[in-house]
Each structure stands twice: as structure tokens, then as C-alpha cells.
Coordinates of C-alpha atoms in Angstrom, one line a residue:
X1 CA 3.1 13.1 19.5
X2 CA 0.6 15.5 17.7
X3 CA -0.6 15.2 14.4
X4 CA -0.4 18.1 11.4
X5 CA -1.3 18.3 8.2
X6 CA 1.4 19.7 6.1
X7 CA 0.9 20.9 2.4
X8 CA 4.2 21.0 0.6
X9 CA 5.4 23.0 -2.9
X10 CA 8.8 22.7 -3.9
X11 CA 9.8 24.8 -6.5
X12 CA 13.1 24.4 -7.8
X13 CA 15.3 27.5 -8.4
X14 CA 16.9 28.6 -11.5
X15 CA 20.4 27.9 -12.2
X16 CA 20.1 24.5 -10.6
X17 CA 21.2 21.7 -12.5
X18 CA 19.3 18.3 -13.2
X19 CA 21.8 16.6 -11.5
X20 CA 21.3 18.3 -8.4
X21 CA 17.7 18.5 -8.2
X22 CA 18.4 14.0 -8.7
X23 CA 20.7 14.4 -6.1
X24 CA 18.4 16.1 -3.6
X25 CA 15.3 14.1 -4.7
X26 CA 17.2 10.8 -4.0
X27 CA 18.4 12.1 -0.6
X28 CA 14.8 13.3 0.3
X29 CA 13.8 9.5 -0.3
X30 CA 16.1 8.5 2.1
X31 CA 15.2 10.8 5.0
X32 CA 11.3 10.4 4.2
X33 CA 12.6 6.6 4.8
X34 CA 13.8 7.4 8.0
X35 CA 11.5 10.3 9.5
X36 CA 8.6 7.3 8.5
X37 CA 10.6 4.7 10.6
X38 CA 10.8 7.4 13.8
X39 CA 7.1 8.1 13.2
X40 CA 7.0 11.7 12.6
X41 CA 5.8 10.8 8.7
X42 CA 2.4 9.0 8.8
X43 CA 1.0 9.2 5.3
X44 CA 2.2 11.0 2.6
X45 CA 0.2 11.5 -0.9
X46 CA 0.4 13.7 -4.2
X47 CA -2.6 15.1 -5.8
X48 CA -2.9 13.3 -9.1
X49 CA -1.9 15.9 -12.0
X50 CA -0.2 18.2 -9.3
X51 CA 3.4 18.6 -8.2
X52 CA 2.7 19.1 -4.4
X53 CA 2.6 17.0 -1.5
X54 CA 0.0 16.4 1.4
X55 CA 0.5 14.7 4.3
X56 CA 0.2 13.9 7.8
X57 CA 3.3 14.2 10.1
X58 CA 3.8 13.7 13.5
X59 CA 6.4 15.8 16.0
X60 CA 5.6 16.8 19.8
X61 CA 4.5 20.5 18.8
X62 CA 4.6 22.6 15.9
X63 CA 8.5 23.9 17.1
X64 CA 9.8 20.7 16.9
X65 CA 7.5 20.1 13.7
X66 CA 9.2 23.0 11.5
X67 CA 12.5 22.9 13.0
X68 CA 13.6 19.2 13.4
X69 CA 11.4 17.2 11.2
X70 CA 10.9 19.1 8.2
X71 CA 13.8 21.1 8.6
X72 CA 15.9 18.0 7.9
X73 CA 14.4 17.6 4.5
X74 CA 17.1 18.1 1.6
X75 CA 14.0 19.6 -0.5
X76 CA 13.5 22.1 2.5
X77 CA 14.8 25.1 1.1
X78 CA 13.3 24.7 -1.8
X79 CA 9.6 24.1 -0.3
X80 CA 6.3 25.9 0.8
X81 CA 4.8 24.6 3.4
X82 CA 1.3 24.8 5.4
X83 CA 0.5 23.5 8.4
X84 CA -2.4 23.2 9.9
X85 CA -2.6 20.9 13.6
X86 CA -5.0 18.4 13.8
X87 CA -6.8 16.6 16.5
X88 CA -9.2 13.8 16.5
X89 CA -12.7 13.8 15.4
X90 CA -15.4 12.8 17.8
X91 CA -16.7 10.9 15.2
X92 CA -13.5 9.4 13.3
X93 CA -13.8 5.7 12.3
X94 CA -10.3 5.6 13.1
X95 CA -10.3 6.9 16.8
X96 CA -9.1 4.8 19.6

């Protein structure tokens, strides 16, 4: 799998109740639970004093990225996202 670095807003839309933006927020939880346990969520961190996400996600290409990884977010349609495909650094501690 590839790896992308996805920037995430979500802005919720007037009219919508507190009680759905729970509901949504709890089910997000849950699929961020399970889209971690398939791999396709690596890290995931929030900019201290700002309400949007960063983090790295994993999916075979950018398709499959947008359409059946994030696209099965509950907060989806409510978000902005960037994404930006990465690839390893020649000189990245990390690197295998």
C-alpha cells in the first residue's frame, strides 16, 4: 500500500443538531477504529489549538484512497481534505 498525507477540516453545517454532530463523531471513532485495524490509518494527530486533522493513511492508490477509505468516514461530507502522496526519504530514520 502507498502512503498519503491527508489534511482534514470538518466543518459542520448549519441546521445540524448537537445530537447529530455526537452521533456522527461517535460513529467516526468507530470506523477510525476499524480503517486503523485494516491498515489504511497509520497515525493520526490534531494540531494543538486547531480543529483539523493530519494524518498519514494508507490505500493502494489515490482512487481507492478518496473513494473507499475516506469515503467511509461518517464526518465525510462534512470534511476538506488534501492529499498529498508520499514516498520514502532516502534519508528517513524510519526506512527499511
Amino acid at each position: 500500500m502507498r502512503e498519503f498525507l491527508v489534511e482534514i477540516t470538518t466543518s459542520v453545517p448549519a441546521g445540524v443538531t448537537d445530537e447529530q454532530v455526537t452521533e456522527r463523531r461517535a460513529a467516526e471513532a468507530v470506523r477510525a477504529r476499524e480503517l486503523a485495524a485494516t491498515g489504511h490509518l497509520a497515525r493520526l494527530w490534531r494540531p494543538i489549538g486547531e480543529t483539523r486533522s493530519i494524518g498519514v493513511w494508507r490505500a493502494d492508490d489515490e482512487a481507492e484512497l478518496r473513494e473507499k477509505v475516506l469515503g467511509t468516514l461518517p464526518l465525510r461530507p462534512w470534511m476538506s481534505l488534501t492529499v498529498t502522496p508520499l514516498e520514502s526519504h532516502p534519508n528517513d530514520p524510519g526506512r527499511v
